[in-house]
N, CA, C and O atoms as a DFTB+ gen file, in Angstrom:
616 C
 N C O
     1  1    -131.057     -26.367      15.422
     2  2    -130.443     -25.531      16.437
     3  2    -130.649     -24.067      16.046
     4  3    -130.408     -23.697      14.897
     5  1    -131.083     -23.250      16.967
     6  2    -131.336     -21.845      16.709
     7  2    -130.020     -21.118      16.479
     8  3    -129.051     -21.310      17.213
     9  1    -130.001     -20.286      15.454
    10  2    -128.830     -19.466      15.183
    11  2    -127.740     -20.172      14.409
    12  3    -126.742     -19.543      14.058
    13  1    -127.891     -21.448      14.132
    14  2    -126.841     -22.143      13.393
    15  2    -127.057     -21.956      11.897
    16  3    -128.190     -21.792      11.447
    17  1    -126.001     -21.978      11.148
    18  2    -126.062     -21.855       9.700
    19  2    -125.464     -23.107       9.098
    20  3    -124.475     -23.637       9.604
    21  1    -126.057     -23.574       8.028
    22  2    -125.582     -24.777       7.376
    23  2    -125.331     -24.450       5.916
    24  3    -126.169     -23.841       5.252
    25  1    -124.172     -24.858       5.422
    26  2    -123.850     -24.654       4.020
    27  2    -124.305     -25.872       3.241
    28  3    -124.027     -27.008       3.627
    29  1    -124.999     -25.634       2.156
    30  2    -125.497     -26.711       1.316
    31  2    -124.691     -26.737       0.034
    32  3    -124.538     -25.713      -0.632
    33  1    -124.181     -27.890      -0.308
    34  2    -123.467     -28.032      -1.572
    35  2    -124.479     -28.101      -2.697
    36  3    -125.658     -28.374      -2.467
    37  1    -124.016     -27.851      -3.920
    38  2    -124.879     -27.940      -5.082
    39  2    -125.490     -29.319      -5.237
    40  3    -126.632     -29.442      -5.678
    41  1    -124.754     -30.350      -4.885
    42  2    -125.272     -31.714      -4.999
    43  2    -126.409     -31.930      -4.011
    44  3    -127.435     -32.516      -4.358
    45  1    -126.229     -31.456      -2.778
    46  2    -127.291     -31.614      -1.783
    47  2    -128.541     -30.860      -2.207
    48  3    -129.650     -31.381      -2.088
    49  1    -128.374     -29.629      -2.705
    50  2    -129.527     -28.853      -3.140
    51  2    -130.218     -29.537      -4.311
    52  3    -131.447     -29.598      -4.351
    53  1    -129.448     -30.052      -5.263
    54  2    -130.039     -30.749      -6.404
    55  2    -130.796     -31.983      -5.933
    56  3    -131.888     -32.264      -6.427
    57  1    -130.227     -32.723      -4.983
    58  2    -130.906     -33.908      -4.452
    59  2    -132.189     -33.517      -3.743
    60  3    -133.216     -34.176      -3.906
    61  1    -132.142     -32.459      -2.963
    62  2    -133.313     -31.986      -2.249
    63  2    -134.392     -31.569      -3.237
    64  3    -135.570     -31.863      -3.033
    65  1    -133.995     -30.883      -4.308
    66  2    -134.944     -30.469      -5.331
    67  2    -135.577     -31.682      -6.002
    68  3    -136.788     -31.709      -6.221
    69  1    -134.775     -32.673      -6.325
    70  2    -135.296     -33.868      -6.993
    71  2    -136.294     -34.600      -6.102
    72  3    -137.331     -35.052      -6.587
    73  1    -136.002     -34.723      -4.815
    74  2    -136.921     -35.391      -3.904
    75  2    -138.217     -34.608      -3.817
    76  3    -139.296     -35.199      -3.862
    77  1    -138.134     -33.282      -3.692
    78  2    -139.338     -32.451      -3.628
    79  2    -140.160     -32.551      -4.896
    80  3    -141.389     -32.601      -4.831
    81  1    -139.508     -32.580      -6.052
    82  2    -140.208     -32.698      -7.314
    83  2    -140.889     -34.050      -7.425
    84  3    -142.017     -34.138      -7.911
    85  1    -140.213     -35.111      -6.976
    86  2    -140.800     -36.437      -7.042
    87  2    -142.009     -36.538      -6.123
    88  3    -142.989     -37.201      -6.462
    89  1    -141.952     -35.892      -4.976
    90  2    -143.075     -35.935      -4.047
    91  2    -144.293     -35.287      -4.674
    92  3    -145.399     -35.817      -4.576
    93  1    -144.100     -34.138      -5.321
    94  2    -145.221     -33.451      -5.961
    95  2    -145.741     -34.291      -7.124
    96  3    -146.953     -34.444      -7.278
    97  1    -144.854     -34.831      -7.935
    98  2    -145.279     -35.593      -9.103
    99  2    -146.007     -36.860      -8.715
   100  3    -146.958     -37.245      -9.395
   101  1    -145.596     -37.523      -7.648
   102  2    -146.242     -38.768      -7.262
   103  2    -147.466     -38.535      -6.398
   104  3    -148.152     -39.495      -6.045
   105  1    -147.765     -37.284      -6.041
   106  2    -148.947     -36.997      -5.250
   107  2    -150.225     -37.093      -6.061
   108  3    -151.315     -36.988      -5.499
   109  1    -150.120     -37.291      -7.379
   110  2    -151.292     -37.351      -8.233
   111  2    -151.942     -38.731      -8.169
   112  3    -151.269     -39.745      -7.988
   113  1    -153.270     -38.746      -8.322
   114  2    -154.004     -39.991      -8.365
   115  2    -154.439     -40.226      -9.809
   116  3    -153.794     -39.719     -10.727
   117  1    -155.515     -40.981     -10.035
   118  2    -155.949     -41.226     -11.401
   119  2    -156.524     -39.961     -12.025
   120  3    -156.738     -38.959     -11.344
   121  1    -156.770     -40.023     -13.333
   122  2    -157.211     -38.843     -14.077
   123  2    -158.545     -38.296     -13.605
   124  3    -158.825     -37.114     -13.803
   125  1    -159.379     -39.125     -12.983
   126  2    -160.683     -38.672     -12.527
   127  2    -160.618     -37.948     -11.189
   128  3    -161.597     -37.325     -10.777
   129  1    -159.495     -38.019     -10.513
   130  2    -159.343     -37.411      -9.196
   131  2    -159.186     -35.898      -9.356
   132  3    -158.289     -35.444     -10.066
   133  1    -160.042     -35.121      -8.710
   134  2    -160.006     -33.665      -8.851
   135  2    -158.761     -33.049      -8.227
   136  3    -158.460     -31.884      -8.487
   137  1    -158.037     -33.800      -7.415
   138  2    -156.819     -33.256      -6.830
   139  2    -155.573     -33.743      -7.555
   140  3    -154.465     -33.545      -7.057
   141  1    -155.719     -34.370      -8.708
   142  2    -154.574     -34.866      -9.472
   143  2    -153.612     -33.725      -9.780
   144  3    -154.029     -32.649     -10.211
   145  1    -152.350     -33.962      -9.560
   146  2    -151.332     -32.958      -9.832
   147  2    -151.122     -31.961      -8.704
   148  3    -150.221     -31.125      -8.773
   149  1    -151.940     -32.044      -7.673
   150  2    -151.791     -31.124      -6.542
   151  2    -150.625     -31.567      -5.682
   152  3    -150.293     -32.752      -5.651
   153  1    -149.997     -30.628      -4.981
   154  2    -148.934     -31.045      -4.072
   155  2    -149.516     -31.936      -2.977
   156  3    -150.639     -31.725      -2.519
   157  1    -148.746     -32.918      -2.573
   158  2    -149.184     -33.761      -1.471
   159  2    -149.004     -32.958      -0.192
   160  3    -147.912     -32.465       0.092
   161  1    -150.062     -32.830       0.567
   162  2    -150.014     -32.059       1.804
   163  2    -150.060     -33.039       2.965
   164  3    -151.100     -33.643       3.228
   165  1    -148.930     -33.203       3.666
   166  2    -148.908     -34.154       4.779
   167  2    -149.745     -33.662       5.953
   168  3    -150.028     -32.471       6.080
   169  1    -150.127     -34.589       6.791
   170  2    -150.851     -34.227       8.003
   171  2    -152.346     -34.257       7.808
   172  3    -152.845     -34.710       6.778
   173  1    -153.054     -33.773       8.801
   174  2    -154.516     -33.853       8.780
   175  2    -155.134     -32.821       7.842
   176  3    -154.477     -31.873       7.411
   177  1    -156.409     -33.031       7.540
   178  2    -157.199     -32.017       6.841
   179  2    -157.840     -31.154       7.922
   180  3    -158.196     -31.647       8.992
   181  1    -157.981     -29.886       7.640
   182  2    -158.567     -28.964       8.615
   183  2    -160.011     -28.652       8.247
   184  3    -160.395     -28.718       7.079
   185  1    -160.801     -28.314       9.252
   186  2    -162.196     -27.944       9.043
   187  2    -162.479     -26.667       9.807
   188  3    -161.644     -26.187      10.574
   189  1    -163.668     -26.123       9.589
   190  2    -164.049     -24.906      10.303
   191  2    -163.508     -23.677       9.617
   192  3    -163.937     -23.335       8.515
   193  1    -162.571     -23.011      10.256
   194  2    -161.943     -21.814       9.717
   195  2    -160.433     -21.926       9.909
   196  3    -159.960     -22.186      11.016
   197  1    -159.683     -21.729       8.833
   198  2    -158.232     -21.892       8.854
   199  2    -157.579     -20.631       8.303
   200  3    -158.083     -20.034       7.351
   201  1    -156.461     -20.224       8.896
   202  2    -155.778     -19.005       8.486
   203  2    -154.552     -19.315       7.628
   204  3    -153.819     -20.275       7.865
   205  1    -154.361     -18.456       6.618
   206  2    -153.140     -18.442       5.815
   207  2    -152.573     -17.040       5.968
   208  3    -153.273     -16.052       5.743
   209  1    -151.321     -16.955       6.346
   210  2    -150.668     -15.677       6.548
   211  2    -150.011     -15.225       5.249
   212  3    -149.182     -15.939       4.684
   213  1    -150.383     -14.039       4.777
   214  2    -149.742     -13.439       3.611
   215  2    -148.601     -12.571       4.140
   216  3    -148.804     -11.446       4.597
   217  1    -147.405     -13.132       4.060
   218  2    -146.213     -12.406       4.489
   219  2    -145.585     -11.774       3.257
   220  3    -146.069     -11.975       2.143
   221  1    -144.542     -11.034       3.440
   222  2    -143.907     -10.412       2.286
   223  2    -143.162     -11.474       1.491
   224  3    -142.142     -12.010       1.924
   225  1    -143.709     -11.758       0.309
   226  2    -143.171     -12.688      -0.682
   227  2    -143.415     -14.160      -0.400
   228  3    -142.758     -15.006      -1.006
   229  1    -144.335     -14.502       0.497
   230  2    -144.676     -15.909       0.721
   231  2    -146.018     -16.007       1.451
   232  3    -146.361     -15.158       2.274
   233  1    -146.759     -17.056       1.129
   234  2    -147.932     -17.415       1.924
   235  2    -147.485     -18.495       2.894
   236  3    -146.685     -19.358       2.531
   237  1    -147.991     -18.462       4.126
   238  2    -147.617     -19.476       5.104
   239  2    -148.873     -20.024       5.734
   240  3    -149.546     -19.254       6.420
   241  1    -149.260     -21.283       5.572
   242  2    -148.546     -22.289       4.800
   243  2    -148.774     -22.097       3.300
   244  3    -149.764     -21.497       2.883
   245  1    -147.848     -22.611       2.504
   246  2    -147.970     -22.520       1.048
   247  2    -149.005     -23.506       0.524
   248  3    -149.686     -23.222      -0.460
   249  1    -149.129     -24.653       1.164
   250  2    -150.115     -25.660       0.784
   251  2    -150.908     -26.050       2.022
   252  3    -150.352     -26.220       3.107
   253  1    -152.199     -26.186       1.843
   254  2    -153.100     -26.426       2.958
   255  2    -154.133     -27.462       2.531
   256  3    -154.679     -27.377       1.431
   257  1    -154.406     -28.437       3.393
   258  2    -155.428     -29.448       3.108
   259  2    -156.607     -29.195       4.037
   260  3    -156.455     -29.129       5.256
   261  1    -157.795     -29.054       3.429
   262  2    -159.011     -28.800       4.200
   263  2    -160.119     -29.729       3.708
   264  3    -160.046     -30.274       2.607
   265  1    -161.144     -29.899       4.539
   266  2    -162.326     -30.639       4.115
   267  2    -163.313     -29.656       3.498
   268  3    -163.196     -28.445       3.682
   269  1    -164.284     -30.188       2.767
   270  2    -165.288     -29.339       2.134
   271  2    -165.975     -28.438       3.158
   272  3    -166.120     -28.795       4.327
   273  1    -166.387     -27.280       2.696
   274  2    -167.091     -26.258       3.483
   275  2    -166.213     -25.595       4.542
   276  3    -166.727     -25.005       5.493
   277  1    -164.916     -25.686       4.384
   278  2    -163.998     -24.997       5.287
   279  2    -163.759     -23.579       4.780
   280  3    -163.603     -23.357       3.579
   281  1    -163.732     -22.629       5.701
   282  2    -163.413     -21.244       5.363
   283  2    -161.908     -21.046       5.509
   284  3    -161.326     -21.364       6.546
   285  1    -161.290     -20.517       4.462
   286  2    -159.873     -20.158       4.520
   287  2    -159.800     -18.642       4.599
   288  3    -160.377     -17.935       3.773
   289  1    -159.081     -18.151       5.605
   290  2    -158.930     -16.715       5.819
   291  2    -157.477     -16.344       5.547
   292  3    -156.571     -16.843       6.214
   293  1    -157.255     -15.472       4.574
   294  2    -155.917     -14.960       4.304
   295  2    -155.779     -13.651       5.060
   296  3    -156.565     -12.725       4.858
   297  1    -154.778     -13.572       5.934
   298  2    -154.538     -12.333       6.683
   299  2    -153.212     -11.742       6.216
   300  3    -152.212     -12.450       6.091
   301  1    -153.217     -10.459       5.964
   302  2    -151.998      -9.790       5.531
   303  2    -151.185      -9.452       6.770
   304  3    -151.462      -8.478       7.470
   305  1    -150.175     -10.276       7.024
   306  2    -149.307     -10.094       8.174
   307  2    -147.953      -9.522       7.762
   308  3    -147.006      -9.520       8.549
   309  1    -147.867      -9.039       6.531
   310  2    -146.628      -8.472       6.026
   311  2    -146.613      -6.958       6.120
   312  3    -147.437      -6.348       6.801
   313  1    -145.662      -6.373       5.425
   314  2    -145.523      -4.907       5.421
   315  2    -146.063      -4.271       4.152
   316  3    -146.192      -3.049       4.072
   317  1    -146.386      -5.116       3.136
   318  2    -146.836      -4.620       1.837
   319  2    -148.250      -5.091       1.534
   320  3    -148.749      -6.037       2.143
   321  1    -148.891      -4.411       0.579
   322  2    -150.190      -4.873       0.107
   323  2    -150.029      -6.228      -0.572
   324  3    -148.981      -6.515      -1.151
   325  1    -151.073      -7.065      -0.503
   326  2    -151.108      -8.358      -1.172
   327  2    -152.503      -8.561      -1.744
   328  3    -153.412      -7.773      -1.481
   329  1    -152.668      -9.620      -2.524
   330  2    -153.986     -10.015      -2.988
   331  2    -153.999     -11.529      -3.141
   332  3    -152.973     -12.188      -2.971
   333  1    -155.155     -12.070      -3.460
   334  2    -155.302     -13.506      -3.685
   335  2    -155.987     -13.641      -5.040
   336  3    -157.157     -13.290      -5.192
   337  1    -155.250     -14.153      -6.020
   338  2    -155.763     -14.307      -7.373
   339  2    -155.812     -15.796      -7.689
   340  3    -154.814     -16.502      -7.550
   341  1    -156.971     -16.262      -8.110
   342  2    -157.110     -17.675      -8.451
   343  2    -156.334     -17.971      -9.726
   344  3    -156.418     -17.231     -10.707
   345  1    -155.582     -19.059      -9.698
   346  2    -154.824     -19.480     -10.868
   347  2    -155.813     -19.840     -11.972
   348  3    -156.759     -20.587     -11.724
   349  1    -155.615     -19.326     -13.181
   350  2    -156.588     -19.577     -14.249
   351  2    -156.690     -21.031     -14.694
   352  3    -157.651     -21.376     -15.382
   353  1    -155.739     -21.908     -14.335
   354  2    -155.831     -23.304     -14.759
   355  2    -156.555     -24.202     -13.753
   356  3    -156.581     -25.420     -13.929
   357  1    -157.144     -23.618     -12.699
   358  2    -157.914     -24.422     -11.747
   359  2    -159.114     -25.035     -12.439
   360  3    -159.776     -24.385     -13.248
   361  1    -159.390     -26.286     -12.119
   362  2    -160.552     -26.965     -12.682
   363  2    -161.661     -26.997     -11.650
   364  3    -161.426     -27.258     -10.470
   365  1    -162.867     -26.728     -12.108
   366  2    -164.014     -26.796     -11.219
   367  2    -164.144     -25.590     -10.307
   368  3    -164.973     -25.596      -9.397
   369  1    -163.347     -24.561     -10.529
   370  2    -163.346     -23.428      -9.610
   371  2    -164.654     -22.650      -9.647
   372  3    -165.020     -22.026      -8.651
   373  1    -165.378     -22.671     -10.789
   374  2    -166.653     -21.959     -10.841
   375  2    -167.646     -22.541      -9.851
   376  3    -168.466     -21.817      -9.286
   377  1    -167.572     -23.861      -9.639
   378  2    -168.475     -24.520      -8.702
   379  2    -168.037     -24.322      -7.253
   380  3    -168.841     -24.477      -6.334
   381  1    -166.774     -23.985      -7.050
   382  2    -166.244     -23.928      -5.698
   383  2    -166.554     -22.623      -4.983
   384  3    -166.502     -22.572      -3.754
   385  1    -166.873     -21.574      -5.720
   386  2    -167.141     -20.293      -5.086
   387  2    -165.884     -19.573      -4.650
   388  3    -165.957     -18.617      -3.877
   389  1    -164.719     -20.016      -5.133
   390  2    -163.458     -19.369      -4.794
   391  2    -163.342     -18.118      -5.644
   392  3    -163.436     -18.191      -6.869
   393  1    -163.138     -16.970      -5.011
   394  2    -163.085     -15.703      -5.730
   395  2    -162.015     -15.690      -6.804
   396  3    -160.882     -16.102      -6.556
   397  1    -162.356     -15.228      -7.977
   398  2    -161.412     -15.175      -9.085
   399  2    -160.327     -14.154      -8.797
   400  3    -159.171     -14.337      -9.181
   401  1    -160.699     -13.089      -8.126
   402  2    -159.720     -12.039      -7.872
   403  2    -160.153     -11.196      -6.679
   404  3    -161.321     -10.823      -6.567
   405  1    -159.219     -10.899      -5.795
   406  2    -159.522     -10.004      -4.687
   407  2    -158.909      -8.650      -4.986
   408  3    -158.000      -8.532      -5.808
   409  1    -159.405      -7.653      -4.325
   410  2    -158.737      -6.365      -4.363
   411  2    -157.486      -6.482      -3.498
   412  3    -157.393      -7.367      -2.647
   413  1    -156.539      -5.599      -3.715
   414  2    -155.359      -5.597      -2.858
   415  2    -155.806      -5.338      -1.426
   416  3    -156.686      -4.515      -1.174
   417  1    -155.185      -6.057      -0.492
   418  2    -155.518      -5.787       0.897
   419  2    -154.261      -5.409       1.660
   420  3    -153.198      -6.009       1.500
   421  1    -154.422      -4.393       2.492
   422  2    -153.313      -3.763       3.205
   423  2    -152.914      -4.592       4.425
   424  3    -153.667      -5.461       4.865
   425  1    -151.726      -4.317       4.970
   426  2    -151.317      -4.990       6.202
   427  2    -152.410      -4.875       7.268
   428  3    -152.944      -3.795       7.521
   429  1    -152.728      -6.014       7.884
   430  2    -153.762      -6.056       8.906
   431  2    -155.132      -6.436       8.375
   432  3    -156.011      -6.792       9.160
   433  1    -155.342      -6.370       7.057
   434  2    -156.626      -6.723       6.461
   435  2    -156.708      -8.224       6.200
   436  3    -155.703      -8.934       6.245
   437  1    -157.938      -8.695       5.922
   438  2    -158.173     -10.111       5.670
   439  2    -159.072     -10.303       4.457
   440  3    -159.804      -9.398       4.055
   441  1    -159.002     -11.485       3.890
   442  2    -159.884     -11.929       2.817
   443  2    -160.227     -13.378       3.123
   444  3    -159.378     -14.113       3.627
   445  1    -161.462     -13.810       2.828
   446  2    -161.799     -15.211       3.095
   447  2    -162.609     -15.798       1.948
   448  3    -163.274     -15.082       1.199
   449  1    -162.536     -17.117       1.831
   450  2    -163.320     -17.867       0.851
   451  2    -163.650     -19.219       1.463
   452  3    -162.869     -19.760       2.247
   453  1    -164.813     -19.766       1.102
   454  2    -165.232     -21.087       1.563
   455  2    -165.158     -22.044       0.383
   456  3    -165.494     -21.675      -0.742
   457  1    -164.723     -23.262       0.636
   458  2    -164.490     -24.250      -0.402
   459  2    -165.466     -25.420      -0.258
   460  3    -165.189     -26.362       0.484
   461  1    -166.611     -25.370      -0.963
   462  2    -167.598     -26.443      -0.841
   463  2    -167.346     -27.651      -1.745
   464  3    -167.989     -28.687      -1.575
   465  1    -166.421     -27.537      -2.702
   466  2    -166.215     -28.598      -3.693
   467  2    -164.789     -29.130      -3.626
   468  3    -163.842     -28.344      -3.625
   469  1    -164.615     -30.476      -3.569
   470  2    -163.262     -31.032      -3.581
   471  2    -162.496     -30.592      -4.830
   472  3    -163.076     -30.416      -5.901
   473  1    -161.207     -30.422      -4.674
   474  2    -160.343     -30.031      -5.784
   475  2    -159.053     -29.436      -5.273
   476  3    -158.837     -29.328      -4.065
   477  1    -158.195     -29.051      -6.204
   478  2    -156.937     -28.387      -5.875
   479  2    -157.032     -26.976      -6.413
   480  3    -157.156     -26.785      -7.623
   481  1    -156.979     -25.989      -5.547
   482  2    -157.173     -24.592      -5.914
   483  2    -155.875     -23.827      -5.701
   484  3    -155.476     -23.538      -4.573
   485  1    -155.232     -23.511      -6.811
   486  2    -153.969     -22.768      -6.764
   487  2    -154.268     -21.284      -6.855
   488  3    -155.212     -20.866      -7.524
   489  1    -153.458     -20.500      -6.177
   490  2    -153.637     -19.053      -6.172
   491  2    -152.277     -18.391      -6.081
   492  3    -151.270     -19.048      -5.820
   493  1    -152.254     -17.080      -6.300
   494  2    -151.005     -16.333      -6.220
   495  2    -151.308     -14.884      -5.897
   496  3    -152.449     -14.437      -6.015
   497  1    -150.292     -14.157      -5.492
   498  2    -150.382     -12.707      -5.277
   499  2    -149.831     -12.060      -6.532
   500  3    -148.641     -12.188      -6.820
   501  1    -150.675     -11.364      -7.289
   502  2    -150.234     -10.774      -8.553
   503  2    -149.268      -9.612      -8.354
   504  3    -148.642      -9.163      -9.314
   505  1    -149.138      -9.122      -7.136
   506  2    -148.190      -8.048      -6.859
   507  2    -146.774      -8.583      -6.666
   508  3    -145.801      -7.839      -6.790
   509  1    -146.661      -9.901      -6.355
   510  2    -145.355     -10.484      -6.030
   511  2    -145.060     -11.797      -6.745
   512  3    -144.043     -12.431      -6.464
   513  1    -145.931     -12.222      -7.668
   514  2    -145.718     -13.479      -8.392
   515  2    -146.628     -13.492      -9.613
   516  3    -147.370     -12.542      -9.865
   517  1    -146.557     -14.577     -10.360
   518  2    -147.499     -14.838     -11.447
   519  2    -148.106     -16.212     -11.190
   520  3    -147.752     -16.879     -10.217
   521  1    -149.006     -16.629     -12.050
   522  2    -149.629     -17.939     -11.892
   523  2    -148.613     -19.069     -12.001
   524  3    -148.835     -20.154     -11.466
   525  1    -147.495     -18.823     -12.692
   526  2    -146.529     -19.897     -12.932
   527  2    -145.145     -19.657     -12.338
   528  3    -144.303     -20.555     -12.383
   529  1    -144.887     -18.488     -11.790
   530  2    -143.543     -18.207     -11.276
   531  2    -143.608     -17.274     -10.080
   532  3    -144.554     -16.504      -9.916
   533  1    -142.588     -17.362      -9.257
   534  2    -142.489     -16.500      -8.084
   535  2    -142.777     -17.272      -6.817
   536  3    -143.337     -18.367      -6.851
   537  1    -142.388     -16.687      -5.702
   538  2    -142.501     -17.394      -4.434
   539  2    -143.847     -17.197      -3.748
   540  3    -144.167     -17.934      -2.815
   541  1    -144.636     -16.235      -4.178
   542  2    -145.891     -15.975      -3.480
   543  2    -147.049     -16.655      -4.208
   544  3    -147.919     -16.013      -4.795
   545  1    -147.015     -17.998      -4.139
   546  2    -148.058     -18.833      -4.725
   547  2    -148.458     -19.866      -3.687
   548  3    -147.643     -20.249      -2.847
   549  1    -149.696     -20.319      -3.735
   550  2    -150.154     -21.306      -2.771
   551  2    -151.216     -22.212      -3.358
   552  3    -151.687     -22.004      -4.476
   553  1    -151.585     -23.224      -2.582
   554  2    -152.600     -24.193      -2.998
   555  2    -153.459     -24.584      -1.802
   556  3    -152.950     -24.823      -0.707
   557  1    -154.763     -24.644      -2.028
   558  2    -155.686     -25.222      -1.061
   559  2    -156.195     -26.515      -1.688
   560  3    -156.845     -26.493      -2.734
   561  1    -155.897     -27.638      -1.045
   562  2    -156.385     -28.943      -1.491
   563  2    -157.612     -29.262      -0.650
   564  3    -157.531     -29.374       0.573
   565  1    -158.756     -29.407      -1.326
   566  2    -160.019     -29.656      -0.630
   567  2    -160.407     -31.118      -0.845
   568  3    -160.499     -31.593      -1.977
   569  1    -160.633     -31.822       0.268
   570  2    -161.042     -33.226       0.211
   571  2    -162.454     -33.359       0.781
   572  3    -162.888     -32.550       1.601
   573  1    -163.149     -34.383       0.335
   574  2    -164.504     -34.639       0.819
   575  2    -164.462     -34.985       2.304
   576  3    -163.648     -35.806       2.727
   577  1    -165.312     -34.380       3.077
   578  2    -165.327     -34.600       4.536
   579  2    -165.585     -36.066       4.881
   580  3    -165.060     -36.569       5.874
   581  1    -166.384     -36.751       4.075
   582  2    -166.703     -38.154       4.356
   583  2    -165.518     -39.093       4.133
   584  3    -165.454     -40.164       4.737
   585  1    -164.575     -38.696       3.264
   586  2    -163.449     -39.577       2.968
   587  2    -162.171     -39.203       3.733
   588  3    -161.187     -39.940       3.685
   589  1    -162.181     -38.072       4.432
   590  2    -161.008     -37.652       5.194
   591  2    -160.851     -38.539       6.425
   592  3    -161.805     -38.764       7.170
   593  1    -159.634     -39.037       6.627
   594  2    -159.400     -39.942       7.753
   595  2    -158.942     -39.227       9.017
   596  3    -159.187     -39.704      10.125
   597  1    -158.283     -38.092       8.857
   598  2    -157.755     -37.364       9.997
   599  2    -158.133     -35.891       9.848
   600  3    -157.556     -35.181       9.025
   601  1    -159.099     -35.433      10.642
   602  2    -159.613     -34.073      10.525
   603  2    -159.404     -33.335      11.847
   604  3    -159.704     -33.853      12.922
   605  1    -158.886     -32.123      11.741
   606  2    -158.647     -31.278      12.905
   607  2    -159.463     -30.002      12.739
   608  3    -159.434     -29.379      11.678
   609  1    -160.187     -29.614      13.781
   610  2    -160.947     -28.362      13.745
   611  2    -159.967     -27.199      13.733
   612  3    -159.086     -27.106      14.588
   613  1    -160.128     -26.304      12.745
   614  2    -159.217     -25.171      12.572
   615  2    -159.509     -24.043      13.507
   616  3    -158.823     -23.022      13.476
């Protein structure tokens, strides 16, 4: 309901946190899977060109599932400068062509990268987070186009 406020008890928040943590932890496959440990991203995988909005202190969506060779465009829709910094613990990122670091981009500007290799690519805005903490972090989960069951053109 629009405009309604709901109070959450500590128990409800703890339960919600535990469920969210379990979902992320169980989203992993075997050790050979390049997306092991990545957040489970419900819904279809996107292809073509997909947008991620860099708002003030959050990327929207925070996690995105795409097929190989999809272009992800980060647009600064906030009021402050942002950037997209690849998390240093990404595996296989050298093969993916995902930029290690972007320059800061101002409101209204964009940055894009194409993901040709399956994997889980974590990133963050170094102006508002770190690789391990803060709310301005995101993940692009790239799956092989041949194995994706539900694909939507972005």
